Amino acid sequence: MSGPAWAAFLLAGAVGVALVGVNYWRREPAARARWVLGGLRASALLLLLLLLFDPGTPSGDDRAAREVVLLDASLSMTAPGPDGSRWDEAVRRARAAADRVLLFGDGAEPLSSDSIPDAPRHTRSSAVEAVRVAAEAGARRVVVVTDGEVEDAGAAASAARRAGIELRWEVVSGEPAPNAALAEFEAPRWGEPGDSADASVAVATRGLASDETLRVEIRHGDTLLGVASIPATAAGGLVRVRVRFAVPGAAGSDARLDARVVPGGAHADDDVRTAYMRVAEEGGGVVVLAFRPDWEPRFLLPALEAATGLRTASYLASADGAWLRAGPRAGRIGAAAVASVARGADLLVLLGAGPALPDWASDLVRGGPPLVLLPSEDGSPAGLPVAGAAAADGEWYLADQPPASPLAAILGSLVVDSLPPLSAVRPVSPGAPAHGVALAARRGRRGPETPVLVVGERGRDRWAAPLATGFWRWSLRGGRSRAGYRQLWSAVAGWLLGAETTRADEPIRPLRQVVARGEHQEWAVRIPGETLTVTFTPEGGGAPLVRVAPIDDGAAALEALPPGHYAWEGSAGGSEPSVRGALTVESYTREFARPAAPLEDVGSAGGDGATRAAATRPLHASPWAWLLVVALLCAEWILRRREGLR
């Protein structure tokens, strides 16, 4: 412990002893043994303070003087080594050095040398926690057997220095392992059959010949959808490329896209990444349904498209029950097709939605994609009663400062003086669900503020409801007013899309259809129940895997699965399985693309690759210190009772 730390301890100890004296000599009744009682309490207090400051204590016993071996169990150790894999060589060295080892990667795991697994399994290579565990066990020397691809070598060396132990790196080098890893793969979330789309791919290379050319292929099953060639870099680095591919599958299906880099290199598990695309004739992105004609869609769609980067589509209800599709593919479309499009939307906008809605639209209001609802003159749907039927006349100007809400940080910079007035402000009905006011306005710039935009959450769903008409005039005026219009809808769309939701036709679903290796799965559950049960069937056969987790506020977290593609079937509350889907656990991890660090220089004193200090052991690692605290407090309690004190 440093000099300033000792000074702080002495100061805190003096204050503590003074408080003990005040208690026994000023506040407590006089007792014959108060000197003994005060001494016991002061001693316990000083010892507790010392445990908080945690100084190192000399450790000269044989157990503390032993050498502890830390074995890197990250997946990068599967690369080729001098004789077999790097892992094989590292295990041989660890067994020759000690009877027990500490595996490190995602954490620290003590094992006997005979219990070391046949292959590494950790998706990280963090050594600092293992160094701390070894220090708390009283080790004086630590040998880290690794391939050099440690993500926190500096922090581990600092932890060893603070604990006063010697740290030595033992690197299993072997032959250089040329490798190409598919570090990133992003594909559109939806597509139309027969259309084409662009995927973004990033390849991390290391140790490849500078004249070598790599291929990136995108496949759906055995079908090659697209391919691109990229040059390799001898020094290593990240190369990005866009791959155009044909959208596969039939309408209404989720297509699995597998991207692969060829040739891969030392690690086969980092050659493939996966994405899922919803294939549909219509749908995806921002969908606007106008139940009554209005000017708002003409200005709202471009603003939402710019704010979200998603595709937009607009549909207008006609008197005969059919719908009119706007845009390049304008034409009539049936109500069933519009319902399918709305269910698959990432953001749904309902314009002029009143109490009398089709059943499929009412279901989407009660539980569907993130929703923007502009009520009709007759009010709003029964599932979301945010506005009454009456509309107040006059010109309504925004208040200078928006109320406190999730959107206040963005809307606070609106230049309200440049915005045209709104009209037809509807009041919030008495039966409205819990909500917050995002924007307020005054009639004629006078009088009390009235909400003109409210937002709310229902479970895991988010919604927004403008209670006034005429927002489109902001964009029509241009200049600062148009910028304010875009700012408004950027804030609304960003907040709505910031929550993971479960659509009405997906009562159980994973929040991510592609899960990183070693990570727990997060699920959204809409149907009632206390537990979620999901059965996973591996692609290509194999025993099904069952995962069970409690449901908390519509969410559940399932244990990690081995890498692979799975078909899943889920139920909640003991009901019959009725929800099915597909899920992928990727084999890729950043460990495969992590470069090796020059560990011989990390934290070394004199350049010999070791961190050296006096052999000490942290005080809190000694059980005798804690036993002494308990003994002092028990002795004080017994003597107080004998003296008649409580």
XYZ file of C-alpha atoms in Angstrom:
646
model
C 0.000 0.000 0.000
C 1.378 3.419 -0.931
C 2.219 6.241 1.461
C -0.924 8.298 0.686
C -3.043 5.187 1.210
C -1.478 4.607 4.645
C -2.083 8.255 5.526
C -5.746 7.932 4.529
C -6.045 4.774 6.612
C -4.554 6.438 9.690
C -6.885 9.418 9.308
C -9.962 7.204 8.890
C -8.827 5.049 11.813
C -8.411 8.078 14.085
C -11.916 9.257 13.228
C -13.300 5.794 13.899
C -11.552 5.464 17.289
C -12.811 8.941 18.234
C -16.387 7.930 17.411
C -16.007 4.791 19.544
C -14.811 6.943 22.440
C -17.744 9.353 22.084
C -20.145 6.433 22.075
C -18.810 4.695 25.186
C -17.870 7.769 27.245
C -20.661 10.186 26.255
C -23.693 8.266 25.025
C -23.598 4.845 26.753
C -24.281 4.345 30.476
C -21.125 4.034 32.562
C -19.802 0.455 32.637
C -16.896 -1.050 34.525
C -15.468 -2.701 31.404
C -15.931 0.174 29.015
C -12.187 0.372 28.358
C -12.242 -3.260 27.296
C -15.467 -2.789 25.295
C -14.117 0.318 23.572
C -10.870 -1.449 22.787
C -12.678 -4.427 21.229
C -14.883 -2.223 19.031
C -11.989 0.037 17.999
C -9.867 -2.996 17.123
C -12.664 -4.499 15.003
C -13.215 -1.159 13.265
C -9.519 -0.695 12.512
C -9.259 -4.226 11.159
C -12.276 -3.691 8.900
C -10.738 -0.472 7.590
C -7.506 -2.321 6.950
C -9.404 -4.955 4.973
C -10.971 -2.194 2.885
C -7.572 -0.666 2.075
C -6.297 -4.250 1.513
C -2.506 -3.940 1.939
C -0.177 -6.744 0.917
C 1.144 -8.996 3.644
C 4.429 -10.955 3.546
C 3.872 -14.518 2.422
C 6.726 -16.894 3.021
C 4.987 -20.243 3.464
C 5.468 -23.052 0.934
C 1.902 -22.924 -0.337
C 2.149 -19.235 -1.189
C 5.607 -19.615 -2.732
C 4.486 -22.067 -5.396
C 4.379 -21.197 -9.083
C 0.876 -20.935 -10.589
C 0.369 -21.710 -14.272
C -2.249 -19.766 -16.234
C -3.320 -21.538 -19.424
C -4.897 -19.588 -22.296
C -8.112 -21.474 -23.189
C -9.338 -19.096 -25.908
C -10.343 -20.426 -29.304
C -7.333 -18.842 -31.007
C -5.247 -21.627 -29.430
C -6.655 -24.064 -32.016
C -4.238 -22.666 -34.640
C -1.371 -24.923 -35.818
C 1.616 -25.138 -33.460
C 5.054 -26.764 -33.429
C 3.621 -30.268 -32.979
C -0.115 -30.410 -33.537
C -2.106 -27.373 -32.437
C -0.959 -24.554 -30.172
C -3.345 -25.911 -27.571
C -1.660 -29.314 -27.567
C 1.748 -27.730 -27.019
C 0.423 -25.390 -24.314
C -1.197 -28.284 -22.426
C 2.060 -30.256 -22.497
C 3.959 -27.303 -21.042
C 1.317 -26.664 -18.365
C 1.269 -30.303 -17.232
C 5.035 -30.400 -17.061
C 5.129 -27.248 -14.904
C 2.368 -27.822 -12.315
C -0.245 -30.226 -10.987
C -2.965 -27.557 -11.070
C -3.596 -24.799 -13.582
C -5.899 -21.822 -14.011
C -7.691 -21.760 -17.361
C -8.400 -18.201 -18.472
C -10.369 -16.597 -21.278
C -13.933 -15.641 -20.343
C -12.985 -15.950 -16.666
C -10.733 -18.012 -14.408
C -11.284 -21.749 -13.894
C -8.985 -23.767 -11.559
C -8.396 -27.345 -12.711
C -6.049 -30.196 -12.055
C -3.644 -30.825 -14.902
C -5.366 -34.169 -15.602
C -8.732 -32.417 -16.078
C -7.660 -30.003 -18.820
C -10.183 -30.318 -21.690
C -9.174 -31.655 -25.073
C -9.900 -28.347 -26.819
C -10.196 -24.680 -25.801
C -13.705 -23.261 -25.566
C -13.489 -19.621 -24.413
C -14.500 -16.833 -26.788
C -12.212 -14.287 -25.119
C -8.593 -14.238 -23.939
C -8.723 -12.018 -20.850
C -5.973 -12.816 -18.324
C -6.446 -10.115 -15.690
C -9.060 -11.992 -13.639
C -6.907 -15.133 -13.544
C -3.924 -13.072 -12.326
C -6.059 -11.654 -9.518
C -7.300 -15.120 -8.532
C -3.715 -16.394 -8.404
C -2.657 -13.404 -6.310
C -5.491 -13.926 -3.837
C -4.447 -17.553 -3.507
C -1.052 -16.320 -2.316
C 1.016 -17.139 -5.392
C 4.424 -15.474 -5.707
C 5.095 -16.428 -9.312
C 2.691 -16.736 -12.253
C 3.529 -18.244 -15.625
C 1.075 -17.432 -18.446
C 1.136 -20.004 -21.247
C -0.479 -18.406 -24.292
C -0.203 -17.895 -28.028
C 0.350 -14.169 -27.480
C -3.125 -13.086 -28.603
C -4.143 -11.717 -25.185
C -6.549 -8.779 -25.190
C -5.560 -7.296 -21.799
C -1.894 -8.109 -21.379
C -1.105 -4.652 -19.998
C -3.902 -4.840 -17.415
C -2.752 -8.311 -16.351
C 0.814 -7.080 -15.876
C -0.430 -4.095 -13.838
C -2.531 -6.390 -11.643
C 0.497 -8.590 -11.013
C 2.637 -5.575 -10.145
C 0.072 -4.263 -7.665
C -0.219 -7.690 -6.029
C 3.572 -7.990 -5.755
C 3.931 -11.217 -7.714
C 6.266 -12.178 -10.538
C 4.589 -12.550 -13.935
C 6.260 -14.373 -16.814
C 4.866 -14.873 -20.315
C 5.526 -18.171 -22.059
C 4.433 -17.890 -25.699
C 3.628 -20.929 -27.804
C 4.553 -19.624 -31.230
C 4.764 -22.348 -33.836
C 4.472 -21.730 -37.526
C 2.820 -18.514 -38.752
C -0.872 -19.142 -39.368
C -2.104 -17.297 -42.476
C -5.770 -16.599 -42.030
C -8.734 -14.780 -43.553
C -11.672 -14.131 -41.244
C -15.115 -12.917 -42.254
C -15.278 -10.192 -39.622
C -18.573 -8.547 -40.673
C -21.604 -9.514 -42.723
C -24.650 -7.266 -43.015
C -27.548 -7.984 -45.345
C -30.931 -6.237 -45.759
C -33.575 -7.467 -43.344
C -36.130 -7.994 -46.119
C -36.281 -8.413 -49.874
C -38.644 -9.194 -52.713
C -38.380 -12.491 -54.643
C -36.436 -12.108 -57.872
C -35.008 -8.756 -56.831
C -31.343 -8.041 -56.067
C -29.775 -6.601 -52.914
C -26.385 -5.510 -51.615
C -24.595 -7.024 -48.631
C -21.716 -5.383 -46.762
C -18.803 -7.701 -45.994
C -15.515 -7.087 -44.156
C -12.639 -9.587 -44.286
C -9.738 -9.499 -41.807
C -6.547 -10.945 -43.255
C -3.252 -11.928 -41.646
C -0.101 -13.499 -43.028
C -1.420 -13.978 -46.568
C 0.578 -13.436 -49.739
C 0.121 -9.933 -51.108
C -0.737 -11.239 -54.582
C -3.393 -13.647 -53.316
C -7.043 -13.063 -54.219
C -9.925 -14.009 -51.953
C -13.512 -14.778 -52.919
C -16.566 -13.880 -50.857
C -19.578 -16.049 -51.673
C -23.164 -15.604 -50.495
C -25.278 -18.750 -50.579
C -28.786 -19.845 -49.713
C -28.357 -23.517 -49.001
C -26.458 -24.917 -51.991
C -27.480 -22.059 -54.288
C -24.827 -19.442 -55.060
C -26.510 -16.032 -54.939
C -23.566 -13.657 -55.363
C -19.782 -13.493 -55.362
C -17.078 -10.832 -55.125
C -13.270 -10.905 -55.272
C -11.020 -8.939 -52.945
C -7.216 -8.630 -52.734
C -5.393 -9.961 -49.683
C -2.969 -7.791 -47.720
C 0.287 -9.320 -46.545
C 0.585 -7.054 -43.493
C -2.949 -7.799 -42.392
C -5.916 -5.503 -42.098
C -9.616 -5.155 -42.784
C -10.884 -5.129 -46.372
C -14.490 -4.108 -47.024
C -16.519 -4.978 -50.099
C -20.141 -4.877 -51.256
C -21.573 -8.062 -52.709
C -24.656 -7.893 -54.942
C -26.798 -11.014 -54.706
C -30.170 -12.289 -55.862
C -32.925 -12.441 -53.231
C -33.786 -16.136 -52.749
C -36.835 -18.053 -51.680
C -40.552 -17.654 -51.985
C -42.687 -14.895 -50.541
C -43.493 -15.177 -46.844
C -40.341 -17.047 -45.813
C -37.240 -16.256 -43.792
C -34.220 -17.034 -45.964
C -30.894 -17.877 -44.353
C -27.913 -16.286 -46.082
C -24.451 -17.742 -45.484
C -21.431 -15.656 -46.466
C -18.103 -17.469 -46.831
C -14.556 -16.332 -47.569
C -12.480 -18.678 -49.769
C -9.783 -19.721 -49.018
C -10.226 -19.332 -45.250
C -6.894 -20.164 -43.637
C -5.921 -21.433 -40.206
C -9.349 -21.191 -38.532
C -12.309 -22.758 -40.307
C -14.779 -21.375 -37.760
C -14.240 -17.769 -38.847
C -14.838 -18.377 -42.556
C -18.664 -18.234 -42.435
C -21.153 -15.653 -41.143
C -24.947 -15.816 -41.279
C -27.830 -13.384 -41.734
C -31.576 -13.852 -42.170
C -33.741 -12.036 -44.699
C -37.531 -11.926 -44.707
C -38.645 -12.536 -48.287
C -41.983 -11.008 -49.199
C -43.682 -9.374 -52.150
C -44.403 -6.394 -49.947
C -43.473 -5.319 -46.450
C -40.560 -4.420 -44.299
C -39.358 -0.930 -43.484
C -41.838 1.894 -42.837
C -45.436 1.198 -43.847
C -48.040 3.996 -43.884
C -51.744 3.097 -43.959
C -54.018 6.066 -44.661
C -57.626 5.300 -43.782
C -58.645 8.789 -44.907
C -57.025 11.102 -47.497
C -54.526 13.567 -46.042
C -51.511 15.633 -47.051
C -49.322 14.121 -44.317
C -48.065 10.959 -46.137
C -46.560 13.008 -48.978
C -44.170 14.723 -46.545
C -43.982 12.091 -43.816
C -42.635 9.239 -45.947
C -39.481 11.038 -47.199
C -38.773 12.263 -43.656
C -39.060 8.754 -42.166
C -37.022 7.230 -45.000
C -34.207 9.726 -44.399
C -34.381 9.252 -40.617
C -34.439 5.436 -40.539
C -32.692 4.396 -43.745
C -35.552 1.915 -44.286
C -37.747 1.434 -47.314
C -41.122 3.201 -47.163
C -44.462 2.196 -48.627
C -47.835 3.955 -48.520
C -51.360 2.574 -48.962
C -54.667 4.479 -49.127
C -57.994 2.870 -48.216
C -60.721 3.096 -50.851
C -64.478 3.114 -50.373
C -64.990 -0.417 -51.746
C -62.676 -2.056 -49.145
C -59.647 -2.337 -51.420
C -56.432 -0.309 -51.094
C -54.444 1.891 -53.451
C -50.675 1.485 -53.421
C -48.677 4.658 -53.972
C -45.250 5.006 -55.572
C -43.584 3.356 -58.572
C -45.706 0.207 -58.222
C -48.993 2.114 -57.881
C -52.150 0.082 -58.221
C -54.941 -1.662 -56.382
C -54.128 -4.257 -53.747
C -56.353 -6.426 -51.588
C -56.933 -5.936 -47.873
C -55.347 -9.319 -47.045
C -52.125 -8.314 -48.798
C -52.088 -4.975 -46.982
C -52.567 -6.765 -43.651
C -49.586 -9.003 -44.417
C -47.478 -5.974 -45.324
C -48.438 -4.191 -42.091
C -47.565 -7.196 -39.919
C -44.087 -7.346 -41.420
C -43.353 -3.634 -41.011
C -40.487 -2.361 -38.892
C -42.461 0.841 -38.217
C -46.193 1.192 -38.816
C -47.991 4.518 -39.328
C -51.802 4.664 -39.174
C -53.352 7.894 -40.490
C -56.962 8.703 -39.720
C -57.426 5.587 -37.599
C -60.775 5.736 -35.825
C -62.778 3.478 -33.502
C -64.085 1.368 -36.416
C -61.039 -0.448 -37.784
C -60.767 -3.826 -39.534
C -60.003 -6.682 -37.173
C -56.472 -7.116 -38.520
C -55.727 -3.414 -37.980
C -57.146 -3.542 -34.431
C -54.832 -6.484 -33.682
C -51.831 -4.438 -34.848
C -52.873 -1.552 -32.597
C -53.080 -3.873 -29.594
C -49.745 -5.535 -30.311
C -47.600 -5.161 -33.398
C -44.664 -3.178 -34.770
C -43.725 0.205 -33.260
C -46.682 2.446 -34.049
C -47.366 6.057 -35.027
C -51.107 6.726 -34.754
C -52.825 9.833 -36.080
C -56.409 9.555 -34.799
C -59.421 10.361 -36.941
C -61.968 13.071 -36.239
C -64.114 10.418 -34.544
C -61.405 9.478 -32.024
C -58.896 6.663 -31.880
C -59.095 2.845 -31.901
C -60.336 1.117 -28.778
C -56.972 -0.539 -28.185
C -55.210 2.814 -27.865
C -57.632 5.514 -26.624
C -55.307 8.488 -26.751
C -57.668 11.126 -28.120
C -61.304 12.045 -27.934
C -63.570 12.980 -30.802
C -63.669 16.743 -30.267
C -61.188 18.982 -32.086
C -60.342 22.459 -30.823
C -60.365 25.229 -33.425
C -57.748 27.941 -33.745
C -54.031 28.153 -34.418
C -51.775 26.273 -32.033
C -48.117 27.249 -31.646
C -45.521 25.044 -29.999
C -44.401 25.932 -26.490
C -40.892 27.315 -26.187
C -39.577 24.293 -24.280
C -40.790 20.709 -24.800
C -41.911 18.798 -21.678
C -39.723 16.149 -20.107
C -39.996 12.989 -22.217
C -37.764 10.377 -23.901
C -37.605 12.720 -26.915
C -36.756 15.918 -25.010
C -33.006 15.704 -25.675
C -33.583 15.977 -29.445
C -36.722 18.097 -29.545
C -35.271 20.653 -27.122
C -33.319 22.267 -29.965
C -36.357 22.869 -32.191
C -36.548 26.507 -33.369
C -40.246 26.926 -32.606
C -40.503 30.515 -33.888
C -39.983 29.304 -37.452
C -42.684 26.602 -37.310
C -46.194 27.185 -38.734
C -49.113 26.668 -36.354
C -50.955 23.386 -35.957
C -54.720 22.917 -36.048
C -57.485 20.579 -34.902
C -55.894 19.645 -31.588
C -57.685 16.697 -29.994
C -57.745 16.323 -26.207
C -56.327 13.317 -24.425
C -59.234 11.131 -23.371
C -59.765 10.242 -19.685
C -59.199 6.552 -20.442
C -55.860 7.045 -22.178
C -53.090 4.575 -21.290
C -49.964 5.688 -19.454
C -48.095 8.154 -21.643
C -45.723 11.089 -21.694
C -46.135 14.444 -23.414
C -43.383 15.009 -26.000
C -44.686 18.284 -27.480
C -47.152 20.882 -26.166
C -48.726 23.955 -27.769
C -50.760 27.044 -26.828
C -53.736 28.385 -28.762
C -52.789 31.759 -30.179
C -49.550 31.620 -28.119
C -51.648 32.236 -24.972
C -53.308 30.152 -22.325
C -52.335 26.780 -20.865
C -50.219 24.260 -22.715
C -52.038 21.405 -24.439
C -50.378 18.143 -25.578
C -49.962 17.798 -29.347
C -47.678 14.724 -29.331
C -47.794 11.938 -26.749
C -45.677 8.783 -26.526
C -45.987 5.676 -24.437
C -44.989 2.058 -23.843
C -47.064 -1.043 -23.312
C -44.813 -3.848 -22.110
C -42.151 -4.096 -24.799
C -44.130 -2.019 -27.350
C -43.724 1.692 -28.064
C -46.179 4.064 -29.710
C -46.511 7.744 -30.573
C -49.691 9.712 -31.279
C -49.788 13.242 -32.754
C -52.964 14.894 -31.459
C -52.956 17.754 -33.961
C -53.068 18.098 -37.738
C -50.940 20.255 -39.983
C -47.447 18.980 -39.187
C -46.944 18.655 -42.948
C -47.033 22.464 -43.234
C -43.627 22.551 -41.518
C -42.061 20.683 -44.433
C -44.043 22.597 -47.043
C -42.639 25.945 -45.876
C -39.035 24.785 -46.338
C -35.889 26.173 -44.687
C -35.687 25.900 -40.905
C -39.286 24.764 -40.762
C -38.559 21.759 -42.979
C -35.463 20.967 -40.895
C -37.684 21.038 -37.802
C -40.114 18.606 -39.439
C -37.294 16.175 -40.181
C -35.921 16.620 -36.675
C -39.317 15.809 -35.178
C -39.821 12.574 -37.076
C -36.193 11.553 -36.702
C -36.636 11.774 -32.928
C -39.939 9.882 -32.989
C -38.692 7.109 -35.303
C -35.402 6.723 -33.451
C -37.172 6.268 -30.128
C -39.779 3.879 -31.534
C -37.201 1.679 -33.255
C -34.951 1.694 -30.189
C -37.069 -1.015 -28.503
C -37.132 -4.673 -29.434
C -40.743 -5.688 -30.015
C -42.699 -8.853 -30.642
C -45.161 -8.682 -33.518
C -48.719 -9.885 -33.171
C -48.012 -12.913 -35.370
C -44.875 -13.779 -33.337
C -45.946 -14.322 -29.705
C -42.560 -15.945 -28.963
C -39.387 -14.988 -30.780
C -35.661 -14.471 -30.215
C -34.598 -10.832 -30.217
C -31.682 -11.813 -32.452
C -32.017 -14.582 -34.998
C -28.220 -14.805 -35.247
C -26.562 -15.228 -31.838
C -22.866 -14.748 -31.141
C -20.916 -17.779 -30.013
C -21.058 -18.334 -26.259
C -23.774 -15.710 -25.645
C -27.097 -16.238 -23.898
C -30.211 -15.873 -26.037
C -32.679 -13.102 -25.269
C -36.310 -13.850 -26.062
C -39.489 -11.770 -26.152
C -42.687 -13.492 -24.973
C -46.151 -12.013 -25.428
C -48.401 -14.897 -24.363
C -48.974 -15.369 -20.612
C -46.859 -17.824 -18.682
C -44.201 -18.117 -15.992
C -41.593 -20.136 -17.902
C -40.409 -20.313 -21.497
C -39.518 -23.721 -22.900
C -37.766 -23.939 -26.269
C -36.667 -27.128 -28.016
C -33.797 -26.722 -30.493
C -33.261 -29.304 -33.239
C -29.827 -29.103 -34.892
C -29.697 -28.945 -38.670
C -28.564 -32.228 -40.168
C -29.760 -34.346 -37.256
C -28.663 -34.777 -33.690
C -30.322 -34.898 -30.307
C -32.691 -31.984 -29.608
C -31.604 -29.500 -26.950
C -34.156 -28.140 -24.472
C -33.734 -24.792 -22.730
C -36.038 -23.479 -19.980
C -35.994 -20.002 -18.409
C -38.357 -17.889 -16.276
C -40.334 -15.133 -18.000
C -39.864 -11.686 -16.476
C -41.887 -8.779 -17.874
C -42.275 -10.420 -21.260
C -38.607 -11.371 -21.575
C -36.533 -14.497 -20.985
C -32.846 -15.419 -21.309
C -31.863 -18.936 -22.374
C -28.491 -20.610 -21.893
C -25.958 -20.564 -24.701
C -26.079 -23.202 -27.421
C -23.194 -24.800 -29.336
C -22.502 -23.212 -32.736
C -24.847 -24.363 -35.488
C -28.149 -23.857 -37.254
C -31.300 -24.814 -35.334
C -35.025 -25.171 -35.868
C -36.795 -24.179 -32.662
C -40.229 -24.791 -31.193
C -41.342 -22.797 -28.159
C -44.124 -22.654 -25.616
C -44.897 -20.652 -22.504
C -46.887 -21.530 -19.407
C -47.119 -25.224 -20.231
C -49.159 -24.687 -23.407
C -48.705 -26.870 -26.424
C -45.793 -25.801 -28.677
C -47.254 -23.670 -31.425
C -44.496 -21.212 -32.320
C -41.652 -22.268 -34.583
C -38.700 -20.614 -36.209
C -35.027 -20.789 -37.137
C -31.980 -19.605 -35.211
C -28.236 -19.655 -35.811
C -25.401 -19.639 -33.290
C -22.323 -18.453 -35.166
C -19.008 -20.250 -34.952
C -17.176 -16.961 -35.558
C -15.528 -15.064 -32.725
C -13.143 -12.108 -32.765
C -10.542 -14.325 -31.115
C -9.687 -15.779 -34.511
C -8.805 -12.359 -35.951
C -6.968 -10.929 -32.924
C -3.308 -10.105 -33.660
C -0.554 -11.339 -31.368
C 0.988 -8.770 -28.987
C 4.734 -8.428 -28.177
C 4.286 -9.723 -24.627
C 7.983 -9.682 -23.837
C 7.721 -5.918 -23.467
C 4.421 -5.731 -21.569
C 4.996 -4.596 -18.000
C 8.565 -5.903 -17.982
C 11.269 -4.483 -15.755
C 14.566 -4.406 -17.556
C 13.117 -6.000 -20.682
C 13.315 -9.591 -19.377
C 9.614 -10.270 -19.930
C 8.706 -10.447 -16.198
C 7.009 -8.243 -13.683
C 8.882 -8.529 -10.376
C 8.045 -7.248 -6.906
C 8.263 -8.298 -3.291
C 6.283 -11.455 -2.529
C 3.104 -10.362 -0.786
C -0.464 -11.526 -0.387
C -3.563 -9.271 -0.199
C -4.918 -9.068 3.329
C -8.494 -9.870 2.330
C -7.310 -13.261 0.984
C -6.341 -14.346 4.522
C -9.170 -16.133 6.395
C -7.559 -15.275 9.765
C -8.283 -11.567 9.310
C -12.002 -12.204 8.849
C -12.110 -14.679 11.733
C -10.440 -12.107 13.980
C -13.068 -9.469 13.047
C -15.874 -11.890 13.930
C -14.152 -12.856 17.201
C -13.722 -9.219 18.274
C -17.367 -8.363 17.535
C -18.628 -11.485 19.331
C -16.469 -10.758 22.379
C -17.786 -7.194 22.566
C -21.393 -8.392 22.309
C -20.939 -10.960 25.100
C -19.267 -8.430 27.441
C -21.983 -5.825 26.726
C -24.643 -8.324 27.757
C -22.779 -9.139 30.944
C -22.524 -5.416 31.721
C -26.259 -4.956 31.158
C -25.852 -2.994 27.926
C -27.899 -3.588 24.815
